[in-house]
XYZ file of C-alpha atoms in Angstrom:
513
model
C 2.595 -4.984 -8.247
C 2.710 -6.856 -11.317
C 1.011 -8.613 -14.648
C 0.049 -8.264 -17.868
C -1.676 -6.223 -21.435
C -4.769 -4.364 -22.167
C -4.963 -1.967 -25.214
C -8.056 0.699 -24.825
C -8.846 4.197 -25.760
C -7.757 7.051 -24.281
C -8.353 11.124 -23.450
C -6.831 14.303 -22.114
C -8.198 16.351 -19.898
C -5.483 18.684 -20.015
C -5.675 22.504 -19.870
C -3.398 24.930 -21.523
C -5.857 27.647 -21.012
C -3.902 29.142 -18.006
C -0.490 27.968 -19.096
C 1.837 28.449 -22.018
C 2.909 25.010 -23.477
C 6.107 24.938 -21.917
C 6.792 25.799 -18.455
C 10.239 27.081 -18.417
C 12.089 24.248 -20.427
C 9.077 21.633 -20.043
C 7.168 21.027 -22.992
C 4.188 19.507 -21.958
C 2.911 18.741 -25.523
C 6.032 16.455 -25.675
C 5.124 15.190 -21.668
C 1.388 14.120 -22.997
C 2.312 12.453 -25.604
C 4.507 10.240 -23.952
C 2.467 9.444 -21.276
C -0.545 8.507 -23.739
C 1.917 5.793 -25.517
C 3.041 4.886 -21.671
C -0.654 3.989 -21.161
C -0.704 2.110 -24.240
C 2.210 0.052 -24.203
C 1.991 -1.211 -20.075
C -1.818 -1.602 -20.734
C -2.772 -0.148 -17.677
C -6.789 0.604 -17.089
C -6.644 4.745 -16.428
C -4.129 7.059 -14.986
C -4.155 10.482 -14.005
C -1.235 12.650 -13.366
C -0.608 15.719 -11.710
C 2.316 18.549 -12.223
C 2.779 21.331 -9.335
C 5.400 23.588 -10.070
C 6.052 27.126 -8.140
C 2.919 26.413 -6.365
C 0.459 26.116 -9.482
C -0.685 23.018 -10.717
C 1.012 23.435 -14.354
C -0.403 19.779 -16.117
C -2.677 17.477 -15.913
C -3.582 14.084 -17.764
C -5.978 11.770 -17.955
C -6.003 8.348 -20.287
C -7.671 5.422 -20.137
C -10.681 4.405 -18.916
C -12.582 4.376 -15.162
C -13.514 1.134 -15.478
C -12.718 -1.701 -18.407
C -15.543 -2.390 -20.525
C -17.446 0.791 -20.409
C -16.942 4.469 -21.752
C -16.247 6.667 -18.975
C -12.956 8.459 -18.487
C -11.224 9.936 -15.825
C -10.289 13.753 -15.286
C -8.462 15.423 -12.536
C -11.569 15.397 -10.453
C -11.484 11.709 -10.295
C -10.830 10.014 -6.866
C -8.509 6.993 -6.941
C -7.067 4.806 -3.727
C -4.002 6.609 -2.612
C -2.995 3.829 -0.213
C 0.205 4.578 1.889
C 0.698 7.852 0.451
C -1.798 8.658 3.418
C 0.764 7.409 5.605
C 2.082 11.262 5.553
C -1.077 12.324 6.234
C -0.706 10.281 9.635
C 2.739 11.729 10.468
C 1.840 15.290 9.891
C -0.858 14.775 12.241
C 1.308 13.240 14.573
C 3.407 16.931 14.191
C 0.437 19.180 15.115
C -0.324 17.493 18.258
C 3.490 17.636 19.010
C 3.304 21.337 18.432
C 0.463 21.483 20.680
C 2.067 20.017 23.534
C -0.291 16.634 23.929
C 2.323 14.373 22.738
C 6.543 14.307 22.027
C 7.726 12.257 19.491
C 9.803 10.631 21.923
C 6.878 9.265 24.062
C 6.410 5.342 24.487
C 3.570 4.033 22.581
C 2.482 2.225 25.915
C 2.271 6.054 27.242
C -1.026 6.158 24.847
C -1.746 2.202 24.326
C -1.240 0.187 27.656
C -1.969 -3.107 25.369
C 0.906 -2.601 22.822
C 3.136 -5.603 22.872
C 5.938 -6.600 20.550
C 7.914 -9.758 20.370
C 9.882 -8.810 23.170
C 8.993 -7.353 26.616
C 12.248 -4.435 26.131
C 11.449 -3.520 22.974
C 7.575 -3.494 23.600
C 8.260 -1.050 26.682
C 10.931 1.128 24.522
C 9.447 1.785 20.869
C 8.581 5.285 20.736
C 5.887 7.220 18.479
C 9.217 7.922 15.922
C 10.090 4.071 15.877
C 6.772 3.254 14.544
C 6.457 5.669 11.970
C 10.064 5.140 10.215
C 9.496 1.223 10.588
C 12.593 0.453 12.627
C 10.905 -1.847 15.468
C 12.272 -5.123 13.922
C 9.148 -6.550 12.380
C 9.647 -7.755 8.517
C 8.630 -5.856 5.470
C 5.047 -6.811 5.162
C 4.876 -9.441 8.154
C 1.718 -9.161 10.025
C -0.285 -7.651 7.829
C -2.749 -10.352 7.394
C -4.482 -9.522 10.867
C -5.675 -6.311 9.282
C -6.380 -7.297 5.049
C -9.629 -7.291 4.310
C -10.455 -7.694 8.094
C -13.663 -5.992 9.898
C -11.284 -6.166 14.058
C -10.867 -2.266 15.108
C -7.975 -1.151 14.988
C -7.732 -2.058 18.536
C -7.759 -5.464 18.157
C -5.923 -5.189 15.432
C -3.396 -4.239 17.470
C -3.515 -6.763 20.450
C -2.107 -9.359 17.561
C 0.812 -7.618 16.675
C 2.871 -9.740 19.691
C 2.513 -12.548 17.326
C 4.426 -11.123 14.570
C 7.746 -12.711 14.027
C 10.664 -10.623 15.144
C 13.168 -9.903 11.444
C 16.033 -7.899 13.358
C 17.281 -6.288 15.749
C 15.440 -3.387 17.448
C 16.165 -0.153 15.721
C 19.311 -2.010 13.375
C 17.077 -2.119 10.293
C 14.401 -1.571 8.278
C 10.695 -3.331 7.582
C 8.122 -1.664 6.618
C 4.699 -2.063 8.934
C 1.456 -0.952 7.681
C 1.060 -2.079 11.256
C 3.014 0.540 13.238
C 0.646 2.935 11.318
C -2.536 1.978 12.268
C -0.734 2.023 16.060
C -0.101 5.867 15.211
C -3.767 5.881 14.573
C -5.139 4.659 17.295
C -2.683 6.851 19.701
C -4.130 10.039 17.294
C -7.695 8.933 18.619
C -6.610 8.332 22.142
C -5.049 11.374 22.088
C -7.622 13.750 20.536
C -11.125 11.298 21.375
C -11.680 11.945 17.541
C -11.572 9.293 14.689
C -8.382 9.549 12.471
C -10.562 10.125 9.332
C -12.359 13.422 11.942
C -8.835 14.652 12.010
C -7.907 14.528 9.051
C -10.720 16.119 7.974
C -10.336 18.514 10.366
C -6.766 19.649 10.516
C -5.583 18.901 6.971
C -8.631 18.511 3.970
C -11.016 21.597 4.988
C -8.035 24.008 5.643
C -6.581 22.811 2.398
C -9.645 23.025 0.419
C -9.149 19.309 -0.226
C -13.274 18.495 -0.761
C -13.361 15.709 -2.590
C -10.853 13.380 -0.311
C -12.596 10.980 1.356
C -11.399 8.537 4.113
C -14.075 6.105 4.065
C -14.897 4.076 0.629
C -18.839 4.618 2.145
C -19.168 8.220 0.642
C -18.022 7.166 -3.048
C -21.263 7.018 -4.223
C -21.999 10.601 -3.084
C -19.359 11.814 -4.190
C -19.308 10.370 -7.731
C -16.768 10.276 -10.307
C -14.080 7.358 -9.183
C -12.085 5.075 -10.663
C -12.579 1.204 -10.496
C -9.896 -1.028 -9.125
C -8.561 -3.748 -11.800
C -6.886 -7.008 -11.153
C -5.646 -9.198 -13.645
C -6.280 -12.374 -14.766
C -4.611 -14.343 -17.798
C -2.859 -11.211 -19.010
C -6.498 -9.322 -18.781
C -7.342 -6.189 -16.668
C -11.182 -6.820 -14.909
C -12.682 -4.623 -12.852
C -12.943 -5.986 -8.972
C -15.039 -4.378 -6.071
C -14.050 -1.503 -3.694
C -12.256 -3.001 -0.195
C -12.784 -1.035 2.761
C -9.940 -0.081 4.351
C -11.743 2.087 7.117
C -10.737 0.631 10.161
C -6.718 0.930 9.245
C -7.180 4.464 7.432
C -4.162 5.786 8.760
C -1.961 3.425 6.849
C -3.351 3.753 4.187
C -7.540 4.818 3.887
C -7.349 8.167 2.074
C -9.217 8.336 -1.474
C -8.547 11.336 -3.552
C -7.672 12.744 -6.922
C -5.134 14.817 -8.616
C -6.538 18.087 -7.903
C -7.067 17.664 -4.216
C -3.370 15.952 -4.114
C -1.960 19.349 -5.779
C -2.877 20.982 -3.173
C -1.521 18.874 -0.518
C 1.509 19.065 -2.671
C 1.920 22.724 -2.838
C 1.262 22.729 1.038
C 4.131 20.115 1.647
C 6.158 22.361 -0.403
C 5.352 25.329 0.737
C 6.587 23.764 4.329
C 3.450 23.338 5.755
C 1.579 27.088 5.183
C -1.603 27.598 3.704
C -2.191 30.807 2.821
C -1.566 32.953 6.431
C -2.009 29.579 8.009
C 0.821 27.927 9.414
C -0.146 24.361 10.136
C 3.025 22.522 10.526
C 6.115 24.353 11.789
C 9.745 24.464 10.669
C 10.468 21.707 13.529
C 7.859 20.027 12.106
C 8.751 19.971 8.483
C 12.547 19.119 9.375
C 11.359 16.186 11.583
C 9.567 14.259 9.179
C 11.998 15.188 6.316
C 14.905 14.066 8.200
C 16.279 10.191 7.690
C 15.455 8.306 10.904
C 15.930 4.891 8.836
C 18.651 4.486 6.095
C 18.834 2.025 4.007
C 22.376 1.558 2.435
C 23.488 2.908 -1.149
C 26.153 0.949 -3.865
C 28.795 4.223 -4.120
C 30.775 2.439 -5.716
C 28.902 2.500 -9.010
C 26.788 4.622 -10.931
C 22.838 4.728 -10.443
C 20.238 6.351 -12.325
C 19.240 9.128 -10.109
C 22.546 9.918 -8.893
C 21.678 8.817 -5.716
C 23.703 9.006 -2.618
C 21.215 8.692 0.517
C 17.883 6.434 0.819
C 16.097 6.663 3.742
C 12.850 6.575 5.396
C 11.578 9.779 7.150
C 8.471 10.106 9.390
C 5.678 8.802 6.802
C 8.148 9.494 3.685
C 10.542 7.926 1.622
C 13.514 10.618 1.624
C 16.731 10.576 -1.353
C 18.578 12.846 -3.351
C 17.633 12.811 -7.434
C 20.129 14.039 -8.996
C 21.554 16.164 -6.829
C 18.347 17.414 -5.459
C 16.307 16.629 -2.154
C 13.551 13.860 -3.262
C 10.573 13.650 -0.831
C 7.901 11.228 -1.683
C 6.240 7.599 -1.417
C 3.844 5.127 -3.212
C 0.821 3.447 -2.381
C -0.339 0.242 -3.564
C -4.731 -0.698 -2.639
C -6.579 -3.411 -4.188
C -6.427 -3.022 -8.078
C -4.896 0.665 -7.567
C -0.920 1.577 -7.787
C -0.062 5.035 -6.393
C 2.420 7.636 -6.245
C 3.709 11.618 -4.898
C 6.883 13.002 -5.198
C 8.143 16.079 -4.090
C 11.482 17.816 -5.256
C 11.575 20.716 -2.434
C 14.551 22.999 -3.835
C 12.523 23.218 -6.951
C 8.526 23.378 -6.086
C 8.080 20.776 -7.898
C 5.420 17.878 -7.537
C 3.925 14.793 -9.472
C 1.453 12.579 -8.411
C 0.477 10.004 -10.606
C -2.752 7.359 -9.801
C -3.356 4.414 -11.757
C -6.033 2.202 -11.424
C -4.620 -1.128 -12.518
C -2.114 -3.981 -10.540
C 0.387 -3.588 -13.443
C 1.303 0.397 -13.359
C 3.728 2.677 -14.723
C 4.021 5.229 -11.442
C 7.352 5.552 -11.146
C 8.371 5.751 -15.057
C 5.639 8.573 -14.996
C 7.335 10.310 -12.470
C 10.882 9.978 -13.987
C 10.010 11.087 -16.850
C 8.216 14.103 -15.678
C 11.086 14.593 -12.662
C 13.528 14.651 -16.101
C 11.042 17.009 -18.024
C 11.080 19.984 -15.714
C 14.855 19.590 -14.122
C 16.796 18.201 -17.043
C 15.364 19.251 -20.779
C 18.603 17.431 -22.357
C 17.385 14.163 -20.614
C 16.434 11.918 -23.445
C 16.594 8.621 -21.322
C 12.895 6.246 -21.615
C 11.768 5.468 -18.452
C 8.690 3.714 -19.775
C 10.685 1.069 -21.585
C 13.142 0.393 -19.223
C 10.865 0.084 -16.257
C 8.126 -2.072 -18.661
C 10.998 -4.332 -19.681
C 11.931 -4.927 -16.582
C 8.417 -5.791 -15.514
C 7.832 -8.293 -17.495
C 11.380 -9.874 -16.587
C 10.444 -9.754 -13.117
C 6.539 -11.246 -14.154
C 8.567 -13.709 -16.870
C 10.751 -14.837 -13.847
C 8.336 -15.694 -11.134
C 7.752 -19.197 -12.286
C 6.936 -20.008 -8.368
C 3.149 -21.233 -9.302
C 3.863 -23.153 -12.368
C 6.602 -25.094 -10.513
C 3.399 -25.763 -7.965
C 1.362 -26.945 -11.194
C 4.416 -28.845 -12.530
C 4.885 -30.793 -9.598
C 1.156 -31.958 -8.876
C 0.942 -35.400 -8.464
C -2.265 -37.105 -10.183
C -4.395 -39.520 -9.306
C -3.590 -39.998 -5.302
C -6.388 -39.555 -2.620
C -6.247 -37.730 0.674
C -5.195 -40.274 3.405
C -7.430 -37.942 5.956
C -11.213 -37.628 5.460
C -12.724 -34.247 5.080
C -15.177 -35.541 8.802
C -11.494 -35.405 10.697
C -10.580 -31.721 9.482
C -13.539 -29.980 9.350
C -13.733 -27.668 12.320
C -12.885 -25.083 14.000
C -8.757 -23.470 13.907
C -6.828 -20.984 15.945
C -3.991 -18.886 14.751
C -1.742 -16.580 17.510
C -1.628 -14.246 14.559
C -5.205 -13.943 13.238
C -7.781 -15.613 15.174
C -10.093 -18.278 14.442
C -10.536 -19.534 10.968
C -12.758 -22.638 10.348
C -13.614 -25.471 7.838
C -16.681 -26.001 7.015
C -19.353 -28.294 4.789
C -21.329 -26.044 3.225
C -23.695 -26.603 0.011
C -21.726 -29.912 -0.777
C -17.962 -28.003 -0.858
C -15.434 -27.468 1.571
C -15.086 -24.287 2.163
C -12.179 -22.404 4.187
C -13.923 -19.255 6.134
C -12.065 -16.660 7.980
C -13.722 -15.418 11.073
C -13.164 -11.511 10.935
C -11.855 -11.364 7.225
C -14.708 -12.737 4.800
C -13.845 -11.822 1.758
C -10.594 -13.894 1.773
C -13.155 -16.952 2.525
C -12.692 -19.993 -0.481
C -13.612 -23.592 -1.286
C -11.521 -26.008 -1.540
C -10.488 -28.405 -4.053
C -8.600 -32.090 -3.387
C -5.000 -30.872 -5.069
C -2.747 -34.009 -4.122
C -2.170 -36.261 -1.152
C -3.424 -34.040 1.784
C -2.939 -30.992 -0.141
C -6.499 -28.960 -0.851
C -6.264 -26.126 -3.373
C -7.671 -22.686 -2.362
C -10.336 -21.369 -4.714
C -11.388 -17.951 -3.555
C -14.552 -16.655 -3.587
C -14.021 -13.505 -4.073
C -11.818 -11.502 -6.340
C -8.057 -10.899 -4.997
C -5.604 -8.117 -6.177
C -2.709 -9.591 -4.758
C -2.695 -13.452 -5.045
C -4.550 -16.051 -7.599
C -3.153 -19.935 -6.833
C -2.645 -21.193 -3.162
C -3.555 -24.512 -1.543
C -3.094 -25.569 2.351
C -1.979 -28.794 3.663
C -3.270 -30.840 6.362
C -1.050 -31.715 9.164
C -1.364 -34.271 11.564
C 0.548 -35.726 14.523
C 1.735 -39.050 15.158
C -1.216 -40.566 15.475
C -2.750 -39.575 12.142
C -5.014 -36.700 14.330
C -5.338 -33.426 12.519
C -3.309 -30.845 14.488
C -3.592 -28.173 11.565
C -2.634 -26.887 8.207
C 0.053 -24.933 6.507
C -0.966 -22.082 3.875
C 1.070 -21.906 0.551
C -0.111 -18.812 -1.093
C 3.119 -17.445 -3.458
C 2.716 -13.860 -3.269
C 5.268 -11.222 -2.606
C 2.485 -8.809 -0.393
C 0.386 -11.433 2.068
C 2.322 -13.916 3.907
C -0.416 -16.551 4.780
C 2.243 -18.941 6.072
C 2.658 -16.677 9.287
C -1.192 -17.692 10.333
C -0.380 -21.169 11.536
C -3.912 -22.529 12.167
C -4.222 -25.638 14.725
C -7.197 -27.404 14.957
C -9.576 -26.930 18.033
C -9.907 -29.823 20.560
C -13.730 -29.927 20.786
């Protein structure tokens, strides 16, 4: 979640018809106007923020721009990628079919998905529906989740690849967080009810909330009109890239929405699941989710800037204390689109904030609102703090111009393109191949096309990756050809420095034909 500058006009859509210009000690004059400079100085595309507070939404603004290079600008009707923030979506789900008695949240996962295999035969017979959604089954932050990117496999099969994934620890003794234990909980919601997860979310959670312009599927966008482009950036400039459907793994992270729709799934969450005279979660419910089932460990030994002194993962949400207070919430990053909700309970009080750029200021926005309505005296900028150390973090990752440095010039491949083209397999993914096509290499990938490239001679047997089609993530990668003993391809090795996609888990070897 990274990179670089864009300057570019900006608006409010912000209403003070309803509300008074403070709300209690807030002044929300004083709250726009930072944000506006907070879109100008990280050079973000657009972002639009929310404010709930006693179960009103008290603020909203918009800045920026839908999409770089042309005039339109968002409001609070405009839907944005939420990402994993619909990973609470999932859980709460999860909670109403507990309450109706078709599943515990004790029950195996094999209970619901014979075909659910881990590393390990114990821990593959032992992970319960709670294991998978507080991402304690011993899988690696991230790992595996190039069987699902970009990829058109059903969730299904999606899931028949997660043996493959490298075990990080010890069952249940840690913490690494799996987009693919999600779209497990997704596929045991359909098995379950026999409906879609996008049917029941519809159902149970965005038509009793009122929630009518949250979509699940990138295929109604059109219809629905008003969204934000996704922006990646290249050479410290913000371009528009395409919508990626995320359809098939919606309940890690498919949910498309805006601020208003998220206010009221705010005020819901904070009202502890009601809705009017409807009760849709229940106080077991609410507690279960809320309460840590994955800790991560805190420095008490010296001071922090939230005062923190818990951090842990609930059932689909990050759980801490900020200063002093409960903090419920979580982030979502999509293609070109940085996301995030917070929640602090004891006070009914919510922000969401949804960027449209790689590069994004969520959590400064938050901070500085959390600050706004709980501590007036607060005077501390989390804008500059959290850009400065952005572009430490940017200035520091010199891992692709070392790459560049150390290119050697002027050597030839000691392996002719005729002995590696063909056909690959990969435990992990599936089949990728290597093709002639149109007089260029190109690298395909069977169920994920859109990560497809051509390839360039780099050095030695080294071939550069150029992709074909915009990526979010990742720019510079190459692969290198291995062989065995007797000079006959056996495979290649990705290099791809990113800190989200870890190609180097695929492993290709070449086919025997």
């Amino acid at each position: 979640m990274r990179k670089a500058l864009l300057l570019f006009a900006l608006t409010l859509s912000f209403s003070m018809s309803t509300f008074a210009q403070a709300v209690g000690t807030a002044d929300l004059e004083k709250l726009d106007a930072y944000f506006s400079q907070m879109v100008k100085d990280w050079g973000i595309p657009g972002v639009s923020i929310g404010i709930v507070k006693d179960g009103k939404l008290v603020f909203t603004g918009n800045y920026g721009l839908l999409e770089v290079g042309k005039n339109q600008k968002p409001d609070e009707d405009t839907l944005y990628a939420i990402a994993s923030n619909s990973k609470a979506f999932t859980s709460a789900i999860i909670g109403m079919l507990v309450q109706e008695g078709k599943l515990n949240w004790n029950d195996k996962v094999r209970k619901y998905i014979p075909y659910f295999e881990l590393y390990d035969s114990y821990e593959s017979e032992h992970t319960t529906i709670r294991d998978i959604l507080s991402h304690r089954v011993g899988l690696g932050t991230f790992s595996g989740d190039n069987i699902w990117y970009k990829s058109e496999l059903p969730a299904s099969e999606i899931i028949k690849r997660i043996q493959y994934v490298p075990k990080a620890y010890e069952f249940r003794a840690g913490y690494g967080y799996s987009n693919l234990m999600f779209i497990t909980a997704g596929e045991i919601i359909e098995k379950v009810t026999g409906k879609s997860w996008g049917e029941n979310v519809r159902e149970r959670i965005l038509e009793p909330l009122g929630m009518e312009r949250t979509l699940y599927t990138i295929n109604d966008l059109d219809k629905m009109g008003n969204f934000a482009s996704p922006h990646a950036i290249k050479e410290g400039k913000n371009y528009p890239i395409p919508w990626t459907s995320w359809d098939n793994v919606a309940a890690t992270g498919g949910l498309v929405s805006s601020v208003a729709d998220l206010s009221k799934w705010m005020i819901f969450n904070l009202d502890h699941g009601i809705t009017g005279t409807d009760t849709l979660l229940s106080k077991r419910t609410r507690n279960m989710v809320w309460t840590p089932h994955n800790n991560h460990m805190v420095d008490h030994t010296s001071e922090n800037d939230f005062d923190r002194h818990f951090n842990g993962y609930g059932l689909g949400w990050g759980l801490s204390d900020y200063k002093g207070r409960l903090k419920v919430g979580h982030t979502g990053g999509y293609d070109g689109m940085i996301t995030a909700l917070t929640l602090i309970p004891d006070e009914k009080l919510g922000v969401v904030v949804l960027t449209n750029g790689t590069k994004s200021p969520i959590m400064a926005a938050t901070y500085y609102a959390l600050d706004t309505f709980l501590d007036a005296e607060s005077e501390k900028d989390w804008s500059a703090d959290y850009l400065a150390a952005a572009n430490r973090r940017i200035n520091a990752d010199t891992r692709i111009a070392e790459r560049i440095a150390k290119r050697v010039s002027n050597t030839q491949p000691s392996i002719s393109p005729d002995a590696f083209a063909g056909r690959y397999h990969s435990d992990l993914y599936g089949e990728l191949s290597i093709v002639q096509k149109d007089n260029n290499l190109k690298l395909e990938f069977s169920h994920s096309p859109l990560l497809s490239a051509t390839l360039t001679h780099w050095h030695y047997n080294v071939w550069k990756l150029n992709w074909d089609h915009p990526q979010a993530w990742f720019s510079f990668g190459t692969i290198q050809i291995q062989t065995n003993n007797m000079m006959e391809v056996s495979g290649f090795a990705f290099d791809v420095p990113n800190d989200d996609f870890f190609f180097e888990e695929i492993k290709p070897k070449k086919i025997k034909m």
